[in-house]
Amino acid sequence: MSDHQPDRKRSGFKETTRVSAARDRLREVVAGHDRTDSIPLRDADGRILAEPVDAPRNVPHYSRAAMDGYAVRAQDTFGASGRSPEVLRRAEEMAPGAAVRVHTGSEVPEGADAVVMIEQIDEFGEEVEVFDAVAEGENVAPVGEDVEAGQSLYEAGHRLRPSDLGMLKSVGVSEVTVYDRPRVAVIPTGEELVQADPEPGEVIETNGLTVTRLVERWGGSATYHDVVTDDEDRLREAIESNLDHDIVVTTGGSSVGARDLLPEVVSSIGDVVVHGVALKPGHPVALGIVEHGSANSRNASSSEGAVEGTPVVMLPGYPVACIINAMQFLRPALKWSGHLPLEDPPTTAARLGRKIRSEPGVRSFVRVTLDREGDEPVATPTRASGSGVLSSVALADGWVEVPEGREGIPEGETVAVANWEWSA
Protein backbone atom coordinates (compact mmCIF):
# COMPACT_ATOMS: atom_id res chain seq x y z
CA MET A 1 0.00 0.00 0.00
CA SER A 2 1.17 3.51 -0.75
CA ASP A 3 2.13 5.54 2.30
CA HIS A 4 0.09 8.59 1.39
CA GLN A 5 -1.89 9.96 -1.55
CA PRO A 6 -2.44 13.73 -1.31
CA ASP A 7 -5.15 14.25 -3.96
CA ARG A 8 -8.13 12.60 -2.25
CA LYS A 9 -10.73 14.41 -4.33
CA ARG A 10 -9.49 12.57 -7.39
CA SER A 11 -8.44 9.27 -5.90
CA GLY A 12 -11.47 8.73 -3.64
CA PHE A 13 -9.20 6.99 -1.10
CA LYS A 14 -7.96 4.40 -3.58
CA GLU A 15 -4.74 4.59 -1.62
CA THR A 16 -4.60 5.06 2.14
CA THR A 17 -2.10 5.19 4.99
CA ARG A 18 -1.68 2.24 7.32
CA VAL A 19 -2.79 2.83 10.90
CA SER A 20 0.71 2.52 12.38
CA ALA A 21 2.21 4.92 9.82
CA ALA A 22 -0.60 7.42 10.39
CA ARG A 23 -0.03 7.31 14.12
CA ASP A 24 3.70 7.82 13.62
CA ARG A 25 3.02 10.94 11.56
CA LEU A 26 0.64 12.21 14.20
CA ARG A 27 3.30 11.66 16.85
CA GLU A 28 5.66 13.91 14.94
CA VAL A 29 3.31 16.87 15.21
CA VAL A 30 2.13 16.45 18.82
CA ALA A 31 4.17 18.23 21.47
CA GLY A 32 3.93 17.64 25.19
CA HIS A 33 2.80 20.91 26.78
CA ASP A 34 4.70 22.41 29.73
CA ARG A 35 1.90 23.94 31.80
CA THR A 36 1.95 22.88 35.45
CA ASP A 37 -0.02 23.53 38.59
CA SER A 38 0.40 22.85 42.31
CA ILE A 39 -2.68 21.08 43.62
CA PRO A 40 -3.75 19.60 46.97
CA LEU A 41 -2.85 15.97 47.44
CA ARG A 42 -6.51 14.96 47.75
CA ASP A 43 -7.13 16.15 44.16
CA ALA A 44 -4.06 14.47 42.62
CA ASP A 45 -5.31 10.94 41.93
CA GLY A 46 -4.49 10.03 38.32
CA ARG A 47 -2.49 13.20 37.68
CA ILE A 48 1.02 13.25 36.22
CA LEU A 49 3.89 14.61 38.31
CA ALA A 50 5.75 17.45 36.64
CA GLU A 51 8.56 17.42 39.22
CA PRO A 52 10.29 14.65 41.18
CA VAL A 53 9.29 14.16 44.82
CA ASP A 54 11.70 13.34 47.65
CA ALA A 55 10.65 12.45 51.18
CA PRO A 56 10.95 15.45 53.53
CA ARG A 57 10.92 13.25 56.66
CA ASN A 58 11.38 9.72 57.97
CA VAL A 59 8.53 7.23 58.23
CA PRO A 60 8.26 6.22 60.96
CA HIS A 61 9.85 9.24 62.58
CA TYR A 62 10.23 7.37 65.88
CA SER A 63 10.98 3.78 66.92
CA ARG A 64 7.55 2.16 67.10
CA ALA A 65 6.19 -1.11 68.39
CA ALA A 66 5.26 -3.55 65.65
CA MET A 67 3.20 -5.70 68.02
CA ASP A 68 1.10 -5.41 71.17
CA GLY A 69 3.21 -6.48 74.12
CA TYR A 70 5.98 -5.26 76.39
CA ALA A 71 9.05 -3.20 75.51
CA VAL A 72 12.17 -4.72 77.03
CA ARG A 73 15.94 -4.85 76.85
CA ALA A 74 16.59 -7.91 74.71
CA GLN A 75 19.42 -9.04 76.99
CA ASP A 76 16.93 -9.30 79.89
CA THR A 77 15.02 -12.04 78.02
CA PHE A 78 17.94 -14.25 77.08
CA GLY A 79 17.32 -17.82 78.22
CA ALA A 80 13.54 -17.40 78.54
CA SER A 81 11.48 -20.43 77.55
CA GLY A 82 8.16 -22.08 78.24
CA ARG A 83 9.62 -24.16 81.04
CA SER A 84 11.85 -21.45 82.43
CA PRO A 85 10.39 -17.96 81.93
CA GLU A 86 12.25 -14.78 82.76
CA VAL A 87 10.49 -12.62 85.33
CA LEU A 88 10.51 -8.86 84.76
CA ARG A 89 8.83 -6.10 86.71
CA ARG A 90 6.10 -3.95 85.14
CA ALA A 91 7.13 -0.32 84.91
CA GLU A 92 6.24 3.03 83.35
CA GLU A 93 9.84 3.82 82.35
CA MET A 94 12.58 1.64 80.96
CA ALA A 95 15.30 0.29 83.26
CA PRO A 96 17.29 -2.95 83.57
CA GLY A 97 14.92 -5.82 84.35
CA ALA A 98 11.83 -3.74 83.52
CA ALA A 99 9.04 -4.24 80.99
CA VAL A 100 6.87 -1.36 79.70
CA ARG A 101 3.45 -2.03 78.16
CA VAL A 102 3.21 -0.92 74.50
CA HIS A 103 0.66 -1.22 71.73
CA THR A 104 1.10 -1.65 67.99
CA GLY A 105 2.29 1.67 66.57
CA SER A 106 3.15 3.26 69.91
CA GLU A 107 6.60 4.66 70.68
CA VAL A 108 9.16 2.26 72.09
CA PRO A 109 10.50 3.90 75.28
CA GLU A 110 14.11 5.05 75.39
CA GLY A 111 16.36 2.28 76.62
CA ALA A 112 14.24 -0.55 75.19
CA ASP A 113 15.45 -2.34 72.08
CA ALA A 114 12.83 -5.07 71.54
CA VAL A 115 9.18 -5.92 72.09
CA VAL A 116 7.88 -9.22 73.47
CA MET A 117 4.49 -10.14 71.97
CA ILE A 118 1.65 -10.22 74.47
CA GLU A 119 1.04 -13.86 73.51
CA GLN A 120 4.45 -14.76 75.01
CA ILE A 121 3.78 -13.12 78.38
CA ASP A 122 1.80 -13.88 81.55
CA GLU A 123 1.00 -11.01 83.88
CA PHE A 124 1.05 -11.44 87.68
CA GLY A 125 0.43 -8.27 89.60
CA GLU A 126 3.53 -6.08 89.24
CA GLU A 127 5.47 -8.77 87.39
CA VAL A 128 5.41 -10.40 83.97
CA GLU A 129 6.74 -13.77 82.92
CA VAL A 130 8.43 -13.88 79.50
CA PHE A 131 8.25 -17.27 77.77
CA ASP A 132 10.23 -16.46 74.62
CA ALA A 133 13.56 -14.67 74.24
CA VAL A 134 13.71 -11.80 71.77
CA ALA A 135 16.63 -10.43 69.78
CA GLU A 136 17.66 -6.80 69.65
CA GLY A 137 15.32 -4.96 67.28
CA GLU A 138 12.70 -7.72 67.24
CA ASN A 139 9.13 -6.45 66.81
CA VAL A 140 10.42 -2.86 66.59
CA ALA A 141 10.08 -0.65 63.49
CA PRO A 142 13.13 1.63 63.52
CA VAL A 143 13.19 5.26 62.44
CA GLY A 144 12.99 5.44 58.61
CA GLU A 145 12.15 1.73 58.20
CA ASP A 146 9.36 2.62 55.71
CA VAL A 147 10.82 5.78 54.17
CA GLU A 148 14.03 7.67 54.89
CA ALA A 149 14.20 11.46 54.80
CA GLY A 150 15.61 12.57 51.45
CA GLN A 151 14.69 9.30 49.74
CA SER A 152 13.60 9.67 46.11
CA LEU A 153 9.96 8.59 45.91
CA TYR A 154 8.68 9.45 42.43
CA GLU A 155 10.16 10.86 39.24
CA ALA A 156 8.55 13.43 36.99
CA GLY A 157 6.10 11.70 34.64
CA HIS A 158 4.78 9.30 37.28
CA ARG A 159 1.00 8.88 37.29
CA LEU A 160 -0.22 9.14 40.86
CA ARG A 161 -2.31 6.31 42.33
CA PRO A 162 -4.31 6.25 45.57
CA SER A 163 -1.50 4.34 47.31
CA ASP A 164 0.96 7.03 46.20
CA LEU A 165 -1.22 9.71 47.77
CA GLY A 166 -1.16 7.82 51.06
CA MET A 167 2.62 7.51 50.88
CA LEU A 168 3.07 11.21 50.14
CA LYS A 169 0.78 12.25 52.97
CA SER A 170 2.68 10.01 55.38
CA VAL A 171 5.96 11.84 54.65
CA GLY A 172 4.38 15.27 55.06
CA VAL A 173 3.65 16.25 51.46
CA SER A 174 0.40 18.22 51.14
CA GLU A 175 0.70 19.55 47.57
CA VAL A 176 2.25 18.23 44.36
CA THR A 177 3.19 19.89 41.07
CA VAL A 178 1.44 18.18 38.17
CA TYR A 179 0.95 18.78 34.47
CA ASP A 180 -2.27 20.52 33.54
CA ARG A 181 -4.82 18.36 31.80
CA PRO A 182 -4.45 18.68 28.01
CA ARG A 183 -7.03 21.07 26.60
CA VAL A 184 -9.03 19.80 23.64
CA ALA A 185 -11.44 21.87 21.52
CA VAL A 186 -14.25 19.68 20.12
CA ILE A 187 -15.88 21.16 17.00
CA PRO A 188 -18.84 19.28 15.46
CA THR A 189 -19.43 20.25 11.83
CA GLY A 190 -22.24 19.75 9.34
CA GLU A 191 -25.14 21.86 8.09
CA GLU A 192 -27.56 19.00 8.80
CA LEU A 193 -26.79 18.84 12.55
CA VAL A 194 -29.23 20.03 15.20
CA GLN A 195 -29.34 19.60 18.97
CA ALA A 196 -33.00 18.51 19.24
CA ASP A 197 -36.26 17.94 17.36
CA PRO A 198 -34.84 17.11 13.92
CA GLU A 199 -36.82 17.84 10.77
CA PRO A 200 -36.54 15.49 7.74
CA GLY A 201 -32.97 15.75 6.49
CA GLU A 202 -31.63 16.88 9.87
CA VAL A 203 -29.60 14.77 12.30
CA ILE A 204 -29.16 15.03 16.06
CA GLU A 205 -25.58 16.00 16.90
CA THR A 206 -24.08 13.17 18.96
CA ASN A 207 -20.41 12.98 17.95
CA GLY A 208 -19.43 16.14 19.80
CA LEU A 209 -21.05 14.93 23.02
CA THR A 210 -19.42 11.50 22.70
CA VAL A 211 -15.95 12.84 21.91
CA THR A 212 -16.16 15.43 24.70
CA ARG A 213 -16.87 12.73 27.26
CA LEU A 214 -14.12 10.48 25.85
CA VAL A 215 -11.65 13.34 26.24
CA GLU A 216 -12.66 13.74 29.88
CA ARG A 217 -12.34 10.00 30.49
CA TRP A 218 -8.89 9.96 28.93
CA GLY A 219 -7.58 12.65 31.26
CA GLY A 220 -8.17 15.78 29.17
CA SER A 221 -10.27 18.90 29.53
CA ALA A 222 -12.75 19.38 26.69
CA THR A 223 -14.36 22.53 25.31
CA TYR A 224 -17.50 21.84 23.29
CA HIS A 225 -17.94 24.23 20.37
CA ASP A 226 -21.24 25.09 18.74
CA VAL A 227 -21.98 23.21 15.52
CA VAL A 228 -20.25 24.79 12.53
CA THR A 229 -21.93 24.60 9.14
CA ASP A 230 -20.18 23.42 5.97
CA ASP A 231 -18.63 26.74 5.00
CA GLU A 232 -14.90 27.21 4.47
CA ASP A 233 -14.71 30.61 6.15
CA ARG A 234 -16.66 29.52 9.22
CA LEU A 235 -14.68 26.31 9.55
CA ARG A 236 -11.41 28.23 9.26
CA GLU A 237 -12.57 30.73 11.85
CA ALA A 238 -13.64 27.96 14.24
CA ILE A 239 -10.24 26.25 14.03
CA GLU A 240 -8.19 29.44 14.28
CA SER A 241 -10.18 30.67 17.27
CA ASN A 242 -9.32 27.47 19.18
CA LEU A 243 -5.58 27.32 18.58
CA ASP A 244 -5.05 28.17 22.26
CA HIS A 245 -6.00 24.53 22.95
CA ASP A 246 -3.48 21.70 22.85
CA ILE A 247 -5.54 19.78 20.28
CA VAL A 248 -8.41 20.70 18.00
CA VAL A 249 -10.70 17.83 17.03
CA THR A 250 -13.48 18.12 14.48
CA THR A 251 -16.25 15.67 13.65
CA GLY A 252 -17.65 15.29 10.13
CA GLY A 253 -16.51 16.82 6.86
CA SER A 254 -13.28 14.80 6.58
CA SER A 255 -14.01 12.64 3.52
CA VAL A 256 -13.91 13.54 -0.21
CA GLY A 257 -17.46 14.68 -0.91
CA ALA A 258 -18.57 18.13 -2.01
CA ARG A 259 -19.28 19.18 1.60
CA ASP A 260 -16.13 17.57 3.06
CA LEU A 261 -14.18 20.80 3.39
CA LEU A 262 -12.05 20.34 6.48
CA PRO A 263 -8.89 18.84 4.91
CA GLU A 264 -8.75 21.70 2.42
CA VAL A 265 -9.41 24.26 5.17
CA VAL A 266 -6.60 22.88 7.33
CA SER A 267 -4.29 22.76 4.31
CA SER A 268 -4.95 26.45 3.70
CA ILE A 269 -3.76 27.45 7.18
CA GLY A 270 -1.42 24.56 8.03
CA ASP A 271 -0.49 21.08 6.86
CA VAL A 272 -2.46 17.85 6.44
CA VAL A 273 -0.05 15.01 7.19
CA VAL A 274 -2.55 12.15 6.71
CA HIS A 275 -5.83 11.93 4.83
CA GLY A 276 -7.39 8.50 4.55
CA VAL A 277 -6.33 5.56 6.72
CA ALA A 278 -6.54 1.82 6.00
CA LEU A 279 -9.00 1.31 8.85
CA LYS A 280 -12.56 0.03 8.96
CA PRO A 281 -14.92 1.48 9.88
CA GLY A 282 -13.73 5.02 9.38
CA HIS A 283 -11.03 5.40 6.75
CA PRO A 284 -11.95 9.07 5.96
CA VAL A 285 -9.93 10.45 8.89
CA ALA A 286 -7.47 13.30 8.43
CA LEU A 287 -4.64 14.50 10.65
CA GLY A 288 -2.93 17.84 10.43
CA ILE A 289 -1.29 20.73 12.22
CA VAL A 290 -1.87 24.46 12.17
CA GLU A 291 1.31 26.35 13.02
CA HIS A 292 1.28 29.22 15.45
CA GLY A 293 1.91 32.74 14.37
CA SER A 294 -1.14 34.76 15.28
CA ALA A 295 -2.62 36.18 18.45
CA ASN A 296 -4.36 32.85 18.94
CA SER A 297 -1.17 30.83 19.43
CA ARG A 298 -0.84 28.63 22.51
CA ASN A 299 0.82 29.93 25.63
CA ALA A 300 3.00 26.84 25.93
CA SER A 301 6.31 25.65 24.57
CA SER A 302 6.63 22.50 22.50
CA SER A 303 8.87 19.52 23.14
CA GLU A 304 12.23 19.47 21.42
CA GLY A 305 11.97 18.16 17.88
CA ALA A 306 8.20 18.56 17.62
CA VAL A 307 6.52 20.90 15.17
CA GLU A 308 5.37 24.14 16.76
CA GLY A 309 1.62 24.32 16.30
CA THR A 310 -1.73 22.85 17.24
CA PRO A 311 -2.55 19.33 16.00
CA VAL A 312 -5.92 18.97 14.30
CA VAL A 313 -7.66 15.58 14.34
CA MET A 314 -10.45 15.45 11.74
CA LEU A 315 -12.77 12.57 12.63
CA PRO A 316 -15.39 11.12 10.27
CA GLY A 317 -19.04 12.04 10.77
CA TYR A 318 -20.49 8.53 11.02
CA PRO A 319 -20.77 7.81 14.77
CA VAL A 320 -19.02 4.43 14.86
CA ALA A 321 -16.24 5.62 12.57
CA CYS A 322 -15.89 8.69 14.76
CA ILE A 323 -15.45 6.61 17.92
CA ILE A 324 -13.03 4.14 16.36
CA ASN A 325 -10.81 6.91 15.01
CA ALA A 326 -11.00 8.83 18.27
CA MET A 327 -9.63 5.72 20.00
CA GLN A 328 -6.90 5.24 17.42
CA PHE A 329 -5.74 8.85 16.97
CA LEU A 330 -7.29 11.38 19.35
CA ARG A 331 -6.56 9.29 22.43
CA PRO A 332 -2.82 8.90 21.64
CA ALA A 333 -2.53 12.59 20.77
CA LEU A 334 -4.16 13.57 24.06
CA LYS A 335 -1.87 11.24 26.04
CA TRP A 336 1.27 12.54 24.32
CA SER A 337 0.22 16.14 24.86
CA GLY A 338 -0.51 15.66 28.56
CA HIS A 339 2.53 13.43 29.36
CA LEU A 340 0.05 10.65 30.16
CA PRO A 341 0.88 6.94 29.76
CA LEU A 342 -0.54 5.37 26.61
CA GLU A 343 -1.72 1.92 27.64
CA ASP A 344 -3.51 -0.78 25.69
CA PRO A 345 -7.09 -1.50 26.77
CA PRO A 346 -7.73 -4.66 28.79
CA THR A 347 -8.93 -7.64 26.78
CA THR A 348 -10.91 -10.82 27.36
CA ALA A 349 -9.88 -14.02 25.60
CA ALA A 350 -12.99 -15.53 24.01
CA ARG A 351 -13.99 -18.11 21.42
CA LEU A 352 -15.36 -16.52 18.26
CA GLY A 353 -18.99 -17.59 17.86
CA ARG A 354 -19.29 -16.59 14.21
CA LYS A 355 -16.66 -15.94 11.56
CA ILE A 356 -15.45 -12.43 10.87
CA ARG A 357 -14.93 -11.16 7.35
CA SER A 358 -12.39 -8.41 6.75
CA GLU A 359 -10.65 -6.77 3.85
CA PRO A 360 -6.97 -7.66 3.42
CA GLY A 361 -4.67 -4.69 3.84
CA VAL A 362 -7.15 -2.93 6.13
CA ARG A 363 -7.18 -3.00 9.94
CA SER A 364 -10.76 -3.82 10.96
CA PHE A 365 -12.47 -3.21 14.28
CA VAL A 366 -15.40 -5.58 14.68
CA ARG A 367 -18.03 -4.96 17.36
CA VAL A 368 -18.93 -8.03 19.41
CA THR A 369 -21.10 -9.09 22.32
CA LEU A 370 -19.73 -11.33 25.05
CA ASP A 371 -21.67 -14.29 26.43
CA ARG A 372 -20.71 -17.49 28.24
CA GLU A 373 -21.22 -21.10 27.34
CA GLY A 374 -20.48 -22.87 30.58
CA ASP A 375 -17.18 -21.39 31.79
CA GLU A 376 -16.08 -20.29 28.31
CA PRO A 377 -16.49 -16.68 27.07
CA VAL A 378 -17.92 -16.47 23.56
CA ALA A 379 -17.62 -13.40 21.32
CA THR A 380 -20.31 -12.91 18.67
CA PRO A 381 -20.06 -10.17 16.02
CA THR A 382 -23.02 -7.80 16.10
CA ARG A 383 -25.48 -8.13 13.23
CA ALA A 384 -25.44 -4.38 12.62
CA SER A 385 -22.01 -3.44 11.32
CA GLY A 386 -22.47 -0.13 9.49
CA SER A 387 -20.33 2.82 10.56
CA GLY A 388 -23.47 4.90 11.10
CA VAL A 389 -25.23 2.43 13.42
CA LEU A 390 -24.48 3.91 16.82
CA SER A 391 -26.51 1.26 18.64
CA SER A 392 -24.00 -1.35 17.44
CA VAL A 393 -21.45 0.32 19.71
CA ALA A 394 -23.73 1.22 22.59
CA LEU A 395 -25.04 -2.36 22.80
CA ALA A 396 -21.70 -4.09 22.18
CA ASP A 397 -19.36 -5.36 24.90
CA GLY A 398 -16.14 -4.72 23.00
CA TRP A 399 -14.38 -5.12 19.70
CA VAL A 400 -12.05 -7.55 17.98
CA GLU A 401 -9.17 -6.04 16.04
CA VAL A 402 -8.32 -7.81 12.77
CA PRO A 403 -4.82 -6.86 11.56
CA GLU A 404 -4.06 -5.84 7.99
CA GLY A 405 -2.37 -9.14 7.19
CA ARG A 406 -5.44 -11.29 7.80
CA GLU A 407 -8.49 -11.87 5.64
CA GLY A 408 -11.02 -12.48 8.36
CA ILE A 409 -11.04 -14.80 11.37
CA PRO A 410 -12.75 -18.22 11.31
CA GLU A 411 -15.43 -19.28 13.75
CA GLY A 412 -14.04 -21.02 16.83
CA GLU A 413 -10.70 -19.20 16.94
CA THR A 414 -9.72 -17.58 20.23
CA VAL A 415 -9.76 -13.80 19.92
CA ALA A 416 -8.92 -10.86 22.21
CA VAL A 417 -11.99 -8.74 22.92
CA ALA A 418 -11.01 -5.17 23.86
CA ASN A 419 -13.21 -3.37 26.38
CA TRP A 420 -15.16 -0.42 24.96
CA GLU A 421 -15.75 1.12 28.35
CA TRP A 422 -12.14 1.25 29.48
CA SER A 423 -11.46 4.84 30.40
CA ALA A 424 -7.72 5.14 31.00
XYZ file of N, CA, C and O in Angstrom, residues 3-4 17 22 25-26 28-29 266 271-275 286-289 314:
76
model
N 2.132 4.894 0.989
C 2.130 5.539 2.297
C 1.114 6.659 2.384
O 0.409 6.808 3.357
N 1.013 7.463 1.325
C 0.086 8.593 1.391
C -0.214 9.094 -0.012
O 0.672 9.162 -0.850
N -3.242 5.369 4.098
C -2.098 5.189 4.989
C -2.421 4.119 6.019
O -3.517 4.093 6.578
N 0.157 6.211 10.100
C -0.602 7.417 10.392
C -0.347 7.884 11.822
O -0.189 9.080 12.091
N 3.026 9.573 12.079
C 3.017 10.944 11.563
C 2.343 11.893 12.541
O 2.768 13.038 12.712
N 1.299 11.398 13.187
C 0.642 12.212 14.196
C 1.590 12.490 15.354
O 1.650 13.614 15.872
N 4.673 12.911 15.319
C 5.662 13.911 14.941
C 5.156 15.338 15.104
O 5.961 16.275 15.217
N 3.851 15.513 15.135
C 3.306 16.874 15.214
C 2.622 17.158 16.544
O 1.999 18.214 16.706
N -7.821 23.026 6.546
C -6.599 22.879 7.335
C -5.369 23.078 6.457
O -4.386 23.711 6.871
N -0.876 22.246 7.655
C -0.493 21.076 6.865
C -1.369 19.894 7.229
O -1.638 19.652 8.415
N -1.792 19.136 6.229
C -2.461 17.851 6.436
C -1.412 16.770 6.223
O -0.861 16.635 5.134
N -1.110 16.014 7.275
C -0.051 15.006 7.195
C -0.598 13.631 6.849
O 0.152 12.756 6.402
N -1.895 13.417 7.068
C -2.552 12.155 6.714
C -3.977 12.476 6.294
O -4.655 13.269 6.945
N -4.424 11.845 5.205
C -5.833 11.933 4.828
C -6.230 10.601 4.213
O -5.831 10.273 3.104
N -8.587 12.458 8.855
C -7.474 13.298 8.428
C -6.760 13.847 9.659
O -7.390 14.106 10.692
N -5.464 14.012 9.545
C -4.636 14.496 10.648
C -3.776 15.639 10.131
O -3.192 15.543 9.048
N -3.709 16.706 10.883
C -2.930 17.844 10.430
C -2.405 18.671 11.572
O -2.530 18.324 12.751
N -1.801 19.803 11.223
C -1.287 20.732 12.218
C -1.404 22.137 11.659
O -1.167 22.370 10.469
N -9.174 15.318 12.456
C -10.445 15.450 11.739
C -11.117 14.083 11.665
O -10.732 13.226 10.872
